Coordinates of C-alpha atoms in Angstrom, one line a residue:
M21 CA 17.6 2.9 10.8
S22 CA 16.6 3.7 14.3
N23 CA 13.3 1.9 15.1
T24 CA 13.2 3.6 18.5
E25 CA 13.2 7.1 17.1
Y26 CA 10.8 6.2 14.3
D27 CA 8.4 4.4 16.6
S28 CA 8.4 7.3 19.1
L29 CA 7.1 9.7 16.5
I30 CA 3.4 10.6 16.3
L31 CA 2.8 10.3 12.6
K32 CA -0.4 11.1 10.6
V33 CA -2.1 7.8 10.0
P34 CA -4.3 7.7 6.9
K35 CA -7.3 5.4 7.0
E36 CA -8.9 4.4 3.7
S37 CA -12.6 3.7 3.0
E38 CA -14.0 0.3 3.9
D39 CA -14.7 -0.4 0.2
Y40 CA -11.2 0.5 -1.0
I41 CA -10.2 -3.1 -2.0
E42 CA -13.5 -3.5 -3.9
C43 CA -12.9 -0.2 -5.7
S44 CA -9.3 -1.1 -6.5
D45 CA -10.3 -4.5 -7.9
F46 CA -13.2 -2.9 -9.9
V47 CA -10.8 -0.3 -11.5
V48 CA -8.0 -2.8 -12.3
N49 CA -10.6 -5.1 -13.9
A50 CA -12.1 -2.3 -15.9
V51 CA -8.7 -1.0 -17.1
E52 CA -7.6 -4.5 -18.1
G53 CA -11.0 -5.1 -19.8
I54 CA -10.9 -2.0 -21.8
I55 CA -7.3 -2.6 -23.1
Q56 CA -8.1 -6.3 -23.8
K57 CA -11.1 -5.4 -25.8
A58 CA -9.1 -2.9 -27.9
M59 CA -6.5 -5.7 -28.6
D60 CA -9.2 -8.2 -29.5
E61 CA -10.8 -5.8 -31.9
G62 CA -7.5 -5.1 -33.6
R63 CA -7.2 -1.5 -32.3
N64 CA -3.7 -2.2 -30.9
K65 CA -1.6 -0.7 -33.7
I66 CA 0.0 2.7 -33.9
I67 CA 1.1 3.7 -37.5
I68 CA 4.2 6.0 -37.7
N69 CA 4.9 7.3 -41.2
T70 CA 8.5 8.3 -42.0
N71 CA 10.5 9.1 -45.1
L72 CA 13.5 7.3 -43.7
R73 CA 14.5 4.6 -46.3
L74 CA 15.2 2.1 -43.5
G75 CA 12.2 3.0 -41.4
I76 CA 12.3 3.5 -37.6
P77 CA 15.7 2.8 -36.0
M78 CA 14.8 -0.3 -34.1
E79 CA 17.8 -0.1 -31.6
N80 CA 16.4 3.2 -30.3
V81 CA 12.7 2.6 -30.6
N82 CA 12.3 2.3 -26.8
K83 CA 13.3 6.0 -26.5
I84 CA 10.2 7.2 -28.4
A85 CA 7.7 4.5 -27.5
G86 CA 6.5 6.0 -24.2
P87 CA 4.7 9.1 -25.5
F88 CA 3.1 7.0 -28.4
I89 CA 1.8 4.3 -26.0
E90 CA 0.5 6.9 -23.5
A91 CA -1.4 8.7 -26.4
W92 CA -2.7 5.4 -27.6
A93 CA -4.0 4.4 -24.2
H94 CA -5.6 7.8 -23.7
E95 CA -7.5 7.4 -27.0
I96 CA -8.6 3.8 -26.1
F97 CA -10.1 5.0 -22.8
S98 CA -11.7 8.1 -24.5
D99 CA -13.3 5.8 -27.1
V100 CA -15.2 4.1 -24.2
L101 CA -16.9 7.4 -23.4
E102 CA -18.3 7.5 -27.0
D103 CA -19.6 3.9 -26.7
E104 CA -23.3 3.9 -26.0
T105 CA -23.1 0.5 -24.2
N106 CA -20.0 1.6 -22.0
E107 CA -20.1 -1.5 -19.9
Y108 CA -17.2 -0.3 -17.8
Q109 CA -19.1 2.7 -16.3
L110 CA -16.3 5.1 -17.3
I111 CA -17.6 8.6 -17.1
N112 CA -14.5 10.8 -17.5
V113 CA -11.0 10.7 -19.0
E114 CA -8.3 13.3 -18.6
A115 CA -4.7 13.6 -19.6
G116 CA -2.5 14.1 -16.5
E117 CA -1.0 17.6 -16.5
R118 CA 2.7 18.1 -16.9
L119 CA 4.6 16.9 -13.8
N120 CA 1.5 15.1 -12.6
M121 CA 2.4 11.6 -11.2
A122 CA -0.3 10.1 -13.5
D123 CA -0.4 10.1 -17.3
I124 CA -4.2 9.6 -17.4
I125 CA -6.9 10.2 -14.9
L126 CA -10.0 8.0 -15.1
Q127 CA -13.3 8.4 -13.3
F128 CA -15.8 5.6 -13.0
K129 CA -19.4 5.6 -11.8
R130 CA -19.8 3.4 -8.8
K131 CA -22.3 3.3 -6.0
R132 CA -20.6 3.7 -2.6
K133 CA -21.6 4.5 0.9
R134 CA -20.5 8.2 0.8
Q135 CA -19.6 8.6 -2.9
S136 CA -21.0 7.8 -6.3
S137 CA -17.7 7.5 -8.2
V138 CA -14.1 6.3 -8.0
T139 CA -11.1 8.1 -9.5
A140 CA -8.0 6.3 -10.7
N141 CA -4.6 7.8 -11.5
V142 CA -3.0 5.8 -14.3
D143 CA 0.8 5.7 -14.9
V144 CA 1.5 4.1 -18.3
K145 CA 4.8 2.3 -18.6
A146 CA 5.9 1.1 -22.1
T147 CA 8.3 -1.8 -22.5
S148 CA 9.7 -3.3 -25.7
N149 CA 9.1 -6.9 -26.7
D150 CA 12.0 -6.7 -29.1
I151 CA 14.7 -5.4 -26.7
K152 CA 15.9 -7.6 -23.8
N153 CA 15.3 -6.0 -20.4
S154 CA 13.7 -2.9 -22.0
G155 CA 11.8 -1.1 -19.2
K156 CA 12.1 -4.1 -16.9
S157 CA 12.8 -2.0 -13.8
P158 CA 11.2 1.4 -14.4
N159 CA 11.1 4.4 -12.1
I160 CA 7.5 4.7 -10.9
T161 CA 7.2 7.9 -8.9
S162 CA 8.9 10.1 -6.3
F163 CA 8.9 8.6 -2.8
A164 CA 7.9 11.8 -1.1
R165 CA 5.2 12.8 -3.6
I166 CA 3.4 9.4 -3.5
R167 CA 3.6 9.1 0.3
T168 CA 2.3 12.6 0.7
A169 CA -0.5 11.8 -1.8
Y170 CA -1.6 8.9 0.4
I171 CA -1.6 11.2 3.5
K172 CA -3.8 13.8 1.8
D173 CA -6.1 11.2 0.3
P174 CA -6.1 7.7 2.0
D175 CA -8.2 6.5 -1.0
Y176 CA -5.6 7.6 -3.5
L177 CA -5.7 5.0 -6.3
F178 CA -2.5 4.8 -8.3
I179 CA -2.7 2.3 -11.1
I180 CA 0.4 1.2 -13.1
L181 CA -0.5 0.1 -16.7
S182 CA 2.4 -1.8 -18.0
V183 CA 2.2 -2.2 -21.8
K184 CA 4.5 -4.4 -23.9
H185 CA 4.9 -3.4 -27.6
K186 CA 6.7 -4.6 -30.6
V187 CA 7.7 -2.5 -33.6
Y188 CA 8.2 -3.4 -37.3
S189 CA 8.5 -1.5 -40.6
E190 CA 6.7 -2.0 -43.9
R191 CA 6.6 0.0 -47.1
D192 CA 3.4 1.5 -48.2
S193 CA 2.6 0.1 -51.7
E194 CA 1.2 3.5 -53.0
T195 CA 3.4 6.1 -51.4
K196 CA 6.5 3.9 -51.3
M197 CA 7.2 5.4 -47.9
M198 CA 8.3 3.4 -44.9
M199 CA 5.5 2.9 -42.3
G200 CA 6.5 2.1 -38.7
V201 CA 4.0 -0.1 -36.9
M202 CA 4.0 -0.1 -33.1
E203 CA 1.8 -2.9 -31.9
V204 CA 0.6 -3.5 -28.4
A205 CA 1.5 -7.1 -27.6
D206 CA 0.6 -7.6 -23.9
F207 CA -0.2 -5.6 -20.8
N208 CA -0.9 -5.8 -17.1
A209 CA -2.5 -3.4 -14.6
Y210 CA -1.5 -3.1 -10.9
D211 CA -2.6 -1.0 -7.9
L212 CA 0.7 0.3 -6.6
K213 CA -0.5 0.0 -3.0
F214 CA -0.9 -3.8 -3.4
I215 CA 2.4 -4.6 -5.1
S216 CA 4.3 -7.0 -2.9
S217 CA 7.2 -5.8 -0.8
K218 CA 9.8 -7.9 -2.6
D219 CA 8.8 -6.3 -5.9
I220 CA 9.2 -2.7 -4.8
S221 CA 12.6 -1.1 -4.4
Y222 CA 13.7 2.4 -3.4
N223 CA 16.4 4.2 -5.4
P224 CA 17.8 7.2 -3.4
A225 CA 19.6 8.6 -6.5
L226 CA 17.0 11.2 -7.6
G227 CA 15.4 13.9 -5.5
S228 CA 13.7 12.3 -2.5
G229 CA 14.2 8.9 -4.1
Q230 CA 12.3 6.9 -6.7
L231 CA 10.1 3.9 -6.2
Q232 CA 11.0 1.2 -8.7
I233 CA 9.5 -2.2 -9.6
K234 CA 12.2 -4.8 -9.8
D235 CA 10.6 -6.7 -12.7
I236 CA 7.4 -5.1 -14.0
H237 CA 6.5 -8.2 -16.0
Y238 CA 6.3 -10.4 -12.9
V239 CA 4.5 -8.8 -10.0
S240 CA 2.9 -10.3 -6.9
K241 CA 0.0 -8.8 -5.0
E242 CA -0.3 -8.2 -1.3
N243 CA -3.4 -6.6 0.1
R244 CA -2.5 -3.9 2.7
T245 CA -3.9 -0.8 4.2
T246 CA -2.8 2.7 3.2
W247 CA -1.0 3.1 6.5
E248 CA 0.8 -0.2 6.1
F249 CA 2.0 0.9 2.7
C250 CA 3.3 4.2 4.1
Q251 CA 5.2 2.3 6.7
L252 CA 6.6 0.0 4.0
L253 CA 7.8 3.0 2.0
D254 CA 9.4 4.5 5.1
K255 CA 11.2 1.3 5.9
K256 CA 12.7 1.0 2.4
C257 CA 13.7 4.7 2.5
M258 CA 15.4 4.4 5.8
A259 CA 17.1 1.1 4.9
S260 CA 18.9 2.9 2.0
R261 CA 21.8 5.4 2.3
T262 CA 19.1 8.1 2.9
G263 CA 18.8 6.6 6.4
Y264 CA 16.6 7.9 9.2
E265 CA 18.1 11.4 9.1
G266 CA 17.2 11.8 5.4
W267 CA 13.7 10.4 6.0
I268 CA 13.0 12.7 9.0
R269 CA 13.8 15.7 6.7
Y270 CA 11.2 14.5 4.2
A271 CA 8.7 13.9 7.0
K272 CA 9.1 17.4 8.4
Q273 CA 9.1 19.0 5.0
H274 CA 6.0 17.2 3.8
E275 CA 4.2 17.4 7.2
W276 CA 3.8 13.6 7.9
I277 CA 4.2 14.2 11.6
K278 CA 1.3 15.4 13.7
D279 CA 1.6 18.7 15.6
E280 CA 2.2 18.1 19.2

């Protein structure tokens, strides 16, 4: 990495709103509150019927869990919209389009200086409670895509919802068919921008590289600005085999450098 070359560039510097931290905390608390309430009320089970005599193949359950957990989370958030009390001020829920960085997009009502709402992009990560190290270090998103998103919108709010699940099978007494039960056992929600430096790694193997969390079950928080986070991502990219030359290609391609 060439600090001199990097430091001499005139980069686009994103500046988030003054209330970003408050909005982030509000969204994380709301997401965790909604999921916790669903668990407390026993709405944390997904029933999967199968005619397989031995039920769901447990050794491969992690391969099918992701879509089920995402669909469950989407339904749980959607249920809040139908709740007349709606203590979380949730006003809209959408499924992320194919190839979107987020699985679910949430919009909350919140009084702000220049806006009356806050939007959260939620990435759902499923990990198995029954399989050691399942989903422990997941790919989060493309380095170039997420850095560009923060340039385009300094208030971009990317929430990682980590959901632990366990699966068991039981036979239906009437149909005699095997029922698979996928049960949400635990969860955590994080704002990607505030995940500590030591918990984030950069894997150059795919495309422009993938951001990964070293251990999604144990994450520390560090408050930082959007620009500080962009610089952190740049540093991790350039410290890898991608190097400064690879990073500068991404910077030019995605227009992170100001026109002179």
